[in-house]
Tab-separated table of C-alpha atoms in Angstrom:
chain	number	residue	atom	x	y	z
A	1	MET	CA	-24.495	-45.022	-8.572
A	2	GLU	CA	-21.897	-47.403	-10.054
A	3	GLU	CA	-21.172	-44.983	-12.898
A	4	ILE	CA	-20.675	-42.132	-10.418
A	5	GLN	CA	-18.219	-44.215	-8.378
A	6	LYS	CA	-16.444	-45.127	-11.606
A	7	ALA	CA	-16.121	-41.441	-12.471
A	8	VAL	CA	-14.674	-40.703	-9.003
A	9	ARG	CA	-12.102	-43.507	-9.436
A	10	LEU	CA	-11.119	-42.184	-12.863
A	11	MET	CA	-10.638	-38.700	-11.431
A	12	GLU	CA	-8.480	-40.129	-8.614
A	13	GLU	CA	-6.387	-41.820	-11.328
A	14	HIS	CA	-6.038	-38.367	-12.994
A	15	LYS	CA	-8.069	-39.524	-16.004
A	16	THR	CA	-9.967	-36.253	-15.971
A	17	GLU	CA	-11.538	-36.363	-19.421
A	18	GLU	CA	-12.812	-39.937	-18.981
A	19	ALA	CA	-14.228	-39.082	-15.531
A	20	ILE	CA	-16.147	-36.079	-16.858
A	21	ASN	CA	-17.421	-37.997	-19.896
A	22	THR	CA	-18.642	-40.805	-17.640
A	23	LEU	CA	-20.695	-38.385	-15.506
A	24	THR	CA	-22.013	-36.407	-18.473
A	25	THR	CA	-23.136	-39.594	-20.236
A	26	TYR	CA	-24.828	-40.948	-17.129
A	27	LEU	CA	-26.555	-37.685	-16.089
A	28	PRO	CA	-29.759	-38.053	-18.237
A	29	GLU	CA	-30.659	-41.382	-16.618
A	30	ALA	CA	-29.594	-40.440	-13.039
A	31	ASP	CA	-32.284	-40.135	-10.358
A	32	GLU	CA	-32.677	-37.035	-8.129
A	33	GLU	CA	-30.300	-38.245	-5.419
A	34	GLU	CA	-27.669	-39.131	-8.004
A	35	ARG	CA	-28.095	-35.765	-9.724
A	36	PHE	CA	-27.439	-34.061	-6.406
A	37	THR	CA	-24.264	-36.137	-5.989
A	38	ILE	CA	-23.204	-35.273	-9.552
A	39	ALA	CA	-23.752	-31.572	-8.816
A	40	GLU	CA	-21.545	-31.883	-5.724
A	41	LEU	CA	-18.830	-33.572	-7.775
A	42	TYR	CA	-19.042	-30.891	-10.467
A	43	ILE	CA	-18.536	-28.242	-7.769
A	44	GLN	CA	-15.641	-30.197	-6.286
A	45	TRP	CA	-14.022	-30.439	-9.724
A	46	GLY	CA	-14.529	-26.733	-10.442
A	47	MET	CA	-17.196	-27.290	-13.116
A	48	LEU	CA	-19.510	-24.628	-11.750
A	49	GLU	CA	-21.553	-23.939	-14.887
A	50	GLU	CA	-22.339	-27.644	-15.209
A	51	ALA	CA	-23.241	-27.855	-11.512
A	52	LYS	CA	-25.488	-24.826	-11.913
A	53	MET	CA	-27.477	-26.479	-14.710
A	54	VAL	CA	-28.069	-29.610	-12.610
A	55	LEU	CA	-29.099	-27.578	-9.536
A	56	GLN	CA	-31.457	-25.349	-11.538
A	57	GLU	CA	-33.392	-28.407	-12.615
A	58	LEU	CA	-33.480	-29.811	-9.069
A	59	ILE	CA	-34.665	-26.468	-7.607
A	60	GLN	CA	-37.534	-26.373	-10.122
A	61	ARG	CA	-38.629	-29.821	-8.965
A	62	TYR	CA	-38.054	-29.186	-5.237
A	63	PRO	CA	-38.467	-25.425	-4.665
A	64	LYS	CA	-38.667	-25.865	-0.868
A	65	GLU	CA	-35.328	-27.665	-0.565
A	66	GLN	CA	-33.197	-24.960	1.051
A	67	GLU	CA	-29.915	-26.883	0.739
A	68	LEU	CA	-30.166	-26.688	-3.042
A	69	LYS	CA	-30.588	-22.913	-2.885
A	70	VAL	CA	-27.608	-22.535	-0.545
A	71	MET	CA	-25.454	-24.525	-2.974
A	72	MET	CA	-26.727	-22.507	-5.928
A	73	ALA	CA	-26.078	-19.214	-4.110
A	74	GLU	CA	-22.491	-20.286	-3.395
A	75	ILE	CA	-22.003	-21.103	-7.078
A	76	HIS	CA	-23.342	-17.668	-8.085
A	77	ILE	CA	-20.937	-16.059	-5.611
A	78	ASP	CA	-17.980	-18.048	-6.982
A	79	LEU	CA	-18.956	-16.997	-10.511
A	80	ASP	CA	-19.217	-13.309	-9.439
A	81	GLU	CA	-22.961	-13.392	-10.180
A	82	ASP	CA	-23.775	-11.315	-7.103
A	83	ASP	CA	-27.225	-10.148	-8.169
A	84	GLU	CA	-28.399	-13.712	-8.787
A	85	ALA	CA	-26.988	-14.827	-5.425
A	86	ILE	CA	-28.722	-11.931	-3.633
A	87	GLU	CA	-32.045	-12.741	-5.282
A	88	LEU	CA	-31.778	-16.367	-4.172
A	89	LEU	CA	-30.629	-15.661	-0.594
A	90	ASN	CA	-33.390	-13.118	-0.055
A	91	GLN	CA	-35.879	-15.983	-0.431
A	92	PHE	CA	-34.819	-17.374	2.957
A	93	GLY	CA	-37.086	-16.540	5.912
A	94	PRO	CA	-36.780	-16.867	9.721
A	95	GLU	CA	-38.424	-20.271	9.586
A	96	ASP	CA	-35.638	-21.696	7.370
A	97	GLU	CA	-32.774	-23.660	8.869
A	98	ASP	CA	-30.189	-21.817	6.780
A	99	TYR	CA	-31.622	-18.339	7.473
A	100	LEU	CA	-28.603	-17.193	9.507
A	101	GLN	CA	-26.137	-18.386	6.894
A	102	ALA	CA	-28.162	-16.601	4.199
A	103	LEU	CA	-28.129	-13.326	6.157
A	104	VAL	CA	-24.350	-13.477	6.653
A	105	GLN	CA	-23.777	-14.252	2.962
A	106	LEU	CA	-26.118	-11.405	1.974
A	107	ALA	CA	-24.160	-9.037	4.210
A	108	ASP	CA	-20.910	-10.050	2.445
A	109	LEU	CA	-22.465	-9.481	-0.959
A	110	TYR	CA	-23.963	-6.099	-0.075
A	111	GLN	CA	-20.651	-5.037	1.453
A	112	ALA	CA	-18.839	-6.013	-1.752
A	113	GLN	CA	-21.269	-3.747	-3.632
A	114	GLY	CA	-20.529	-0.863	-1.255
A	115	LEU	CA	-23.978	-1.034	0.353
A	116	TYR	CA	-22.638	-0.934	3.925
A	117	GLU	CA	-25.904	0.093	5.610
A	118	VAL	CA	-27.839	-2.746	3.969
A	119	ALA	CA	-25.052	-5.185	4.879
A	120	GLU	CA	-25.108	-3.978	8.488
A	121	GLN	CA	-28.888	-4.333	8.633
A	122	LYS	CA	-28.664	-7.962	7.514
A	123	LEU	CA	-26.069	-8.720	10.203
A	124	LEU	CA	-28.060	-6.915	12.920
A	125	THR	CA	-31.085	-8.992	11.932
A	126	ALA	CA	-28.903	-12.103	12.256
A	127	LYS	CA	-27.713	-10.911	15.684
A	128	GLN	CA	-31.337	-10.632	16.878
A	129	VAL	CA	-31.829	-14.265	15.905
A	130	GLU	CA	-28.539	-15.413	17.456
A	131	PRO	CA	-27.329	-12.773	19.984
A	132	ASN	CA	-24.282	-14.740	21.158
A	133	SER	CA	-22.909	-15.798	17.791
A	134	ALA	CA	-19.182	-15.017	17.616
A	135	ILE	CA	-19.319	-15.292	13.808
A	136	ILE	CA	-21.990	-12.584	13.534
A	137	ASP	CA	-20.240	-10.269	16.001
A	138	PHE	CA	-16.980	-10.783	14.132
A	139	ALA	CA	-18.702	-10.011	10.813
A	140	LEU	CA	-20.156	-6.802	12.299
A	141	GLY	CA	-16.678	-5.863	13.539
A	142	GLU	CA	-15.166	-6.540	10.117
A	143	LEU	CA	-17.844	-4.452	8.410
A	144	ALA	CA	-17.327	-1.477	10.723
A	145	PHE	CA	-13.529	-1.739	10.443
A	146	SER	CA	-13.606	-1.890	6.631
A	147	ASN	CA	-15.781	1.230	6.664
A	148	GLY	CA	-13.233	3.114	8.776
A	149	GLU	CA	-15.421	2.999	11.915
A	150	TYR	CA	-12.661	1.592	14.094
A	151	MET	CA	-14.112	2.267	17.544
A	152	LYS	CA	-17.495	0.989	16.429
A	153	SER	CA	-15.831	-2.320	15.551
A	154	VAL	CA	-14.292	-2.745	19.030
A	155	PRO	CA	-17.345	-3.948	21.051
A	156	TYR	CA	-18.244	-6.415	18.290
A	157	TYR	CA	-14.728	-7.823	18.245
A	158	GLU	CA	-14.708	-7.992	22.067
A	159	ASN	CA	-17.985	-9.946	22.066
A	160	ALA	CA	-16.637	-12.300	19.429
A	161	MET	CA	-13.384	-12.792	21.337
A	162	HIS	CA	-15.289	-13.539	24.550
A	163	HIS	CA	-17.152	-16.419	22.897
A	164	GLN	CA	-14.555	-17.583	20.374
A	165	PRO	CA	-10.968	-16.215	20.466
A	166	VAL	CA	-10.106	-17.710	17.053
A	167	ILE	CA	-12.470	-17.461	14.087
A	168	GLY	CA	-11.446	-19.313	10.965
A	169	ASP	CA	-7.679	-18.877	11.162
A	170	ILE	CA	-7.852	-15.354	12.605
A	171	GLU	CA	-7.130	-14.507	16.237
A	172	VAL	CA	-9.694	-11.855	17.141
A	173	ALA	CA	-7.080	-10.152	19.367
A	174	THR	CA	-5.211	-9.134	16.199
A	175	ARG	CA	-8.310	-7.345	14.926
A	176	LEU	CA	-8.759	-5.509	18.237
A	177	ALA	CA	-5.087	-4.534	18.153
A	178	GLU	CA	-5.485	-3.159	14.627
A	179	ALA	CA	-8.706	-1.300	15.496
A	180	TYR	CA	-7.081	0.490	18.438
A	181	ALA	CA	-3.954	1.222	16.364
A	182	ALA	CA	-6.052	2.690	13.528
A	183	ASN	CA	-7.695	4.952	16.105
A	184	GLY	CA	-4.283	6.083	17.374
A	185	GLU	CA	-4.625	4.292	20.735
A	186	PHE	CA	-1.271	2.537	20.505
A	187	GLU	CA	-0.939	1.461	24.134
A	188	LYS	CA	-4.276	-0.411	24.030
A	189	SER	CA	-3.265	-1.849	20.666
A	190	LEU	CA	-0.029	-3.178	22.173
A	191	ASP	CA	-1.995	-4.776	25.029
A	192	TYR	CA	-3.961	-6.826	22.503
A	193	PHE	CA	-0.937	-7.652	20.347
A	194	GLN	CA	0.649	-9.140	23.484
A	195	LYS	CA	-2.342	-11.491	23.787
A	196	VAL	CA	-1.878	-12.854	20.274
A	197	GLU	CA	-0.507	-16.393	20.400
A	198	GLU	CA	0.214	-17.030	16.720
A	199	ASP	CA	3.613	-16.086	15.318
A	200	ASN	CA	2.347	-15.084	11.888
A	201	PRO	CA	5.027	-12.862	10.245
A	202	ASP	CA	2.498	-10.251	9.064
A	203	VAL	CA	1.022	-9.959	12.559
A	204	MET	CA	4.492	-9.749	14.099
A	205	PHE	CA	5.447	-6.997	11.677
A	206	ARG	CA	2.337	-4.994	12.521
A	207	TYR	CA	2.967	-5.510	16.250
A	208	GLY	CA	6.455	-4.072	15.851
A	209	PHE	CA	5.184	-1.230	13.679
A	210	VAL	CA	2.581	-0.169	16.235
A	211	ALA	CA	5.215	-0.328	18.984
A	212	PHE	CA	7.498	1.852	16.846
A	213	GLN	CA	4.674	4.378	16.343
A	214	ALA	CA	4.107	4.402	20.104
A	215	ASN	CA	7.823	5.170	20.643
A	216	ARG	CA	8.249	1.750	22.265
A	217	ASN	CA	11.393	0.967	20.318
A	218	ASP	CA	12.342	-1.684	22.892
A	219	ILE	CA	9.253	-3.724	21.981
A	220	ALA	CA	9.608	-3.015	18.247
A	221	ILE	CA	13.245	-4.166	18.212
A	222	LYS	CA	12.475	-7.336	20.206
A	223	VAL	CA	9.507	-8.325	18.016
A	224	TRP	CA	11.238	-7.499	14.725
A	225	GLU	CA	14.388	-9.383	15.712
A	226	GLU	CA	12.203	-12.439	16.420
A	227	LEU	CA	10.493	-11.936	13.053
A	228	MET	CA	13.863	-11.846	11.270
A	229	GLU	CA	14.901	-15.107	12.899
A	230	LYS	CA	11.616	-16.675	11.843
A	231	ASP	CA	11.625	-15.278	8.307
A	232	PRO	CA	14.889	-13.643	7.111
A	233	TYR	CA	13.242	-12.872	3.763
A	234	PHE	CA	10.484	-10.698	5.251
A	235	GLN	CA	11.961	-7.682	3.469
A	236	SER	CA	9.735	-4.960	4.927
A	237	VAL	CA	11.246	-5.451	8.382
A	238	TYR	CA	14.809	-4.368	7.518
A	239	PRO	CA	14.318	-0.608	6.987
A	240	HIS	CA	11.981	-0.370	9.967
A	241	LEU	CA	14.292	-2.287	12.286
A	242	ALA	CA	17.195	-0.104	11.118
A	243	GLN	CA	15.148	3.018	11.945
A	244	ALA	CA	14.277	1.593	15.371
A	245	TYR	CA	17.974	0.970	16.102
A	246	ASP	CA	18.775	4.498	14.944
A	247	SER	CA	16.041	5.975	17.168
A	248	GLU	CA	17.509	4.066	20.119
A	249	GLY	CA	20.948	5.592	19.539
A	250	MET	CA	22.393	2.468	17.901
A	251	PRO	CA	23.649	3.907	14.572
A	252	LYS	CA	26.136	1.097	13.797
A	253	GLU	CA	23.461	-1.573	14.264
A	254	ALA	CA	21.086	0.533	12.145
A	255	LEU	CA	23.559	0.720	9.243
A	256	GLN	CA	24.357	-2.975	9.536
A	257	MET	CA	20.652	-3.809	9.390
A	258	ALA	CA	20.068	-1.586	6.331
A	259	LYS	CA	22.953	-3.315	4.542
A	260	LYS	CA	21.589	-6.736	5.533
A	261	GLY	CA	18.303	-5.707	3.965
A	262	LEU	CA	20.086	-4.770	0.728
A	263	GLU	CA	21.573	-8.266	0.591
A	264	LYS	CA	18.012	-9.615	0.529
A	265	ASP	CA	16.536	-6.899	-1.712
A	266	GLU	CA	19.096	-5.204	-3.942
A	267	PHE	CA	16.449	-3.169	-5.780
A	268	ASN	CA	15.008	-1.367	-2.745
A	269	LYS	CA	15.667	2.336	-3.301
A	270	GLU	CA	14.370	3.316	0.175
A	271	LEU	CA	16.885	0.957	1.782
A	272	TYR	CA	19.708	2.487	-0.269
A	273	HIS	CA	18.526	5.939	0.838
A	274	LEU	CA	18.455	4.878	4.478
A	275	ALA	CA	21.852	3.135	4.328
A	276	ALA	CA	23.349	6.163	2.552
A	277	THR	CA	21.982	8.601	5.124
A	278	LEU	CA	23.242	6.490	8.036
A	279	SER	CA	26.655	5.981	6.436
A	280	HIS	CA	27.059	9.678	5.611
A	281	ARG	CA	26.030	10.665	9.115
A	282	GLN	CA	28.632	8.300	10.579
A	283	GLY	CA	31.386	10.087	8.662
A	284	ASN	CA	31.751	7.719	5.710
A	285	LYS	CA	30.836	10.256	3.038
A	286	GLU	CA	32.100	8.360	0.026
A	287	GLU	CA	30.087	5.259	0.891
A	288	GLY	CA	27.089	7.475	1.614
A	289	TYR	CA	27.336	9.101	-1.804
A	290	ARG	CA	27.828	5.729	-3.517
A	291	LEU	CA	24.743	4.233	-1.864
A	292	MET	CA	22.628	7.294	-2.594
A	293	ARG	CA	23.679	7.251	-6.251
A	294	GLU	CA	22.535	3.607	-6.334
A	295	ALA	CA	19.107	4.782	-5.166
A	296	VAL	CA	19.009	7.375	-7.963
A	297	ALA	CA	20.218	4.814	-10.506
A	298	LEU	CA	17.284	2.579	-9.549
A	299	ASP	CA	14.835	5.472	-9.848
A	300	PRO	CA	16.006	8.738	-11.452
A	301	GLY	CA	12.709	10.272	-10.314
A	302	TYR	CA	13.527	9.642	-6.638
A	303	LYS	CA	13.715	13.318	-5.647
A	304	GLU	CA	14.459	12.741	-1.984
A	305	ALA	CA	17.691	10.974	-2.963
A	306	VAL	CA	18.573	13.565	-5.613
A	307	LEU	CA	18.094	16.454	-3.178
A	308	PHE	CA	20.249	14.689	-0.580
A	309	LEU	CA	23.061	14.484	-3.115
A	310	ILE	CA	22.678	18.090	-4.272
A	311	GLU	CA	22.574	19.542	-0.753
A	312	ASN	CA	25.560	17.526	0.454
A	313	TYR	CA	27.589	18.208	-2.691
A	314	LYS	CA	26.901	21.898	-2.020
A	315	SER	CA	28.182	21.518	1.535
A	316	ASP	CA	31.352	19.962	0.106
A	317	GLU	CA	31.507	22.709	-2.564
A	318	ASP	CA	31.653	19.917	-5.147
A	319	TYR	CA	29.805	21.754	-7.906
A	320	GLU	CA	31.199	19.542	-10.643
A	321	ALA	CA	29.411	16.592	-9.016
A	322	ILE	CA	26.139	18.568	-9.072
A	323	ILE	CA	26.633	19.432	-12.754
A	324	GLU	CA	27.344	15.798	-13.625
A	325	LEU	CA	24.369	14.507	-11.609
A	326	ILE	CA	21.775	16.924	-12.963
A	327	ASN	CA	22.909	16.628	-16.582
A	328	GLN	CA	22.597	12.865	-16.226
A	329	LEU	CA	19.070	13.228	-14.829
A	330	ILE	CA	18.088	15.586	-17.664
A	331	SER	CA	19.427	13.094	-20.225
A	332	LEU	CA	17.158	10.467	-18.601
A	333	GLY	CA	14.108	12.685	-19.079
A	334	GLU	CA	13.786	14.063	-15.554
A	335	GLU	CA	12.343	17.524	-16.198
A	336	ASP	CA	12.268	19.556	-13.001
A	337	PRO	CA	12.772	23.345	-13.234
A	338	ASN	CA	14.372	23.297	-9.779
A	339	TYR	CA	17.075	21.020	-11.169
A	340	LEU	CA	17.742	23.607	-13.877
A	341	TRP	CA	18.058	26.287	-11.207
A	342	GLU	CA	20.447	24.133	-9.195
A	343	LEU	CA	22.429	23.490	-12.379
A	344	ALA	CA	22.563	27.232	-13.142
A	345	GLN	CA	23.900	27.953	-9.644
A	346	ALA	CA	26.501	25.171	-9.929
A	347	TYR	CA	27.720	26.541	-13.282
A	348	GLU	CA	27.819	29.994	-11.709
A	349	GLU	CA	30.006	28.704	-8.865
A	350	GLU	CA	32.298	27.082	-11.433
A	351	GLU	CA	32.427	30.433	-13.297
A	352	LYS	CA	30.830	28.888	-16.377
A	353	PHE	CA	28.593	31.898	-16.828
A	354	LYS	CA	27.389	31.180	-20.370
A	355	GLU	CA	26.100	27.754	-19.299
A	356	ALA	CA	24.606	29.261	-16.131
A	357	TYR	CA	22.724	31.859	-18.170
A	358	GLU	CA	21.266	29.162	-20.435
A	359	GLN	CA	19.984	27.185	-17.449
A	360	TYR	CA	18.490	30.252	-15.776
A	361	LYS	CA	16.655	31.065	-19.030
A	362	GLN	CA	15.322	27.515	-19.305
A	363	ALA	CA	14.143	27.506	-15.689
A	364	TYR	CA	12.546	30.953	-15.877
A	365	PRO	CA	9.166	30.111	-17.540
A	366	SER	CA	8.378	27.565	-14.820
A	367	LEU	CA	9.808	29.502	-11.856
A	368	LYS	CA	8.789	33.086	-12.684
A	369	GLU	CA	6.384	33.065	-9.715
A	370	ASP	CA	9.118	31.914	-7.304
A	371	THR	CA	10.557	34.971	-5.518
A	372	ASP	CA	13.751	33.177	-4.433
A	373	PHE	CA	14.450	32.174	-8.026
A	374	LEU	CA	13.705	35.661	-9.378
A	375	LYS	CA	16.041	37.260	-6.832
A	376	SER	CA	18.812	34.769	-7.649
A	377	TYR	CA	18.313	35.230	-11.409
A	378	GLY	CA	18.188	39.021	-11.099
A	379	TYR	CA	21.472	39.240	-9.185
A	380	PHE	CA	23.116	36.886	-11.687
A	381	LEU	CA	22.016	39.099	-14.582
A	382	VAL	CA	23.455	42.146	-12.839
A	383	GLU	CA	26.787	40.363	-12.407
A	384	GLU	CA	26.706	39.496	-16.094
A	385	GLY	CA	26.036	43.125	-17.031
A	386	ARG	CA	22.587	42.327	-18.456
A	387	MET	CA	20.998	45.329	-16.738
A	388	LYS	CA	17.786	45.602	-18.764
A	389	GLU	CA	17.003	41.927	-18.241
A	390	ALA	CA	17.883	42.276	-14.559
A	391	GLN	CA	15.538	45.239	-14.095
A	392	GLN	CA	12.714	43.317	-15.792
A	393	VAL	CA	13.251	40.274	-13.534
A	394	PHE	CA	13.371	42.454	-10.400
A	395	ARG	CA	10.162	44.259	-11.479
A	396	GLU	CA	8.469	40.869	-11.702
A	397	TYR	CA	9.849	40.045	-8.282
A	398	LEU	CA	8.453	43.298	-6.806
A	399	SER	CA	5.032	42.656	-8.360
A	400	ILE	CA	4.912	39.526	-6.192
A	401	ASP	CA	6.637	40.988	-3.117
A	402	PRO	CA	6.161	44.791	-3.213
A	403	ALA	CA	7.154	45.117	0.457
A	404	ASP	CA	10.802	44.251	-0.206
A	405	ILE	CA	12.260	47.772	0.138
A	406	GLU	CA	15.832	46.532	-0.218
A	407	ILE	CA	15.187	45.206	-3.737
A	408	GLU	CA	13.123	48.277	-4.613
A	409	ASP	CA	16.073	50.540	-3.658
A	410	PHE	CA	18.455	48.277	-5.588
A	411	VAL	CA	16.283	48.558	-8.735
A	412	GLU	CA	16.187	52.365	-8.368
A	413	ARG	CA	19.990	52.470	-8.222
A	414	LEU	CA	20.188	50.255	-11.326
A	415	LYS	CA	17.903	52.680	-13.168
A	416	GLU	CA	19.998	55.693	-12.183
A	417	GLN	CA	23.208	53.973	-13.272
A	418	ASN	CA	21.785	53.033	-16.665
A	419	ASP	CA	19.836	56.175	-17.528
């Protein structure tokens, strides 16, 4: 045992290589008890393959020693050798002291393999052995929840909470709150969130989010403001708190919060979008446009931001801004036929008919099933005096919407004029 203690001292002195060499050298002459201690040290030091070799030998000598099998199973699990762990744990019977632990571990392994029914069966067997075990009830709740069976998880969580409100470092009330929220029962969810004592930022965020979904903006704002004080760098809270302020008729506070969030996370395109929308709505158009262009600069594929800009530029009759924006997007590889159509219409408004025609032609192959596009394109062609092309486009339109008598009459008049 002296050599083992020497190895421990060396490890404490951070002489890792010497410590390992000392154990490895001593192992062949160690007795069974010392080998067990060496295996424990190997596990503690993260040398799982070495520990496995020692335990395999010990299990062959003492096949009825259940503690050895439990240790070996845990090593297999840590090494992602699930099948080997399952084979070993299935050797435990009701008469064994570690039977319950084996059943719970088997359930975890079967769940990881997607075998939910087998996992549940193992836990139900464990529950028959120990009906009032909070751990087993909690495991059954976790299994049902992970499988999307939220209401099925509730009685298990309630049983667990009755016997043991905190399991590991998890307050069971948080799980009940999440189960009710996932089932859309927000008021019950809020009741359980209010029972949670820990001030974990993730739990606080979820509490606020559920309150927001339940239209309890008063609770959401209170909880999220507390969360911000606790952790100003919890970035997910800023857009949601801004939306809660906005929903409560507090637009200035909402904009201020969105801008605060951008100070913490300058690459958050959704926050730029939100701040831009709020700013624009409050009458500061230029700032709104600037913020929204920042969102597009971060992600040229962010269509929600692009469409905001296009629609509002249209309202301002700023067609040059639309032309500049879309040409920039096209140069960045954003290929959307609707952008080409918007570009065609902007050129048309600016009386740049040649450019408009080119964009209509480019958009046509992708939008030839879109009746709104075909109607717009057809009228443009008429204005440009391209009557044959116009008639062809309108015929395609009528093949999709033959009930449009107005267009049908218009096409007939075009024919008569050009015959």
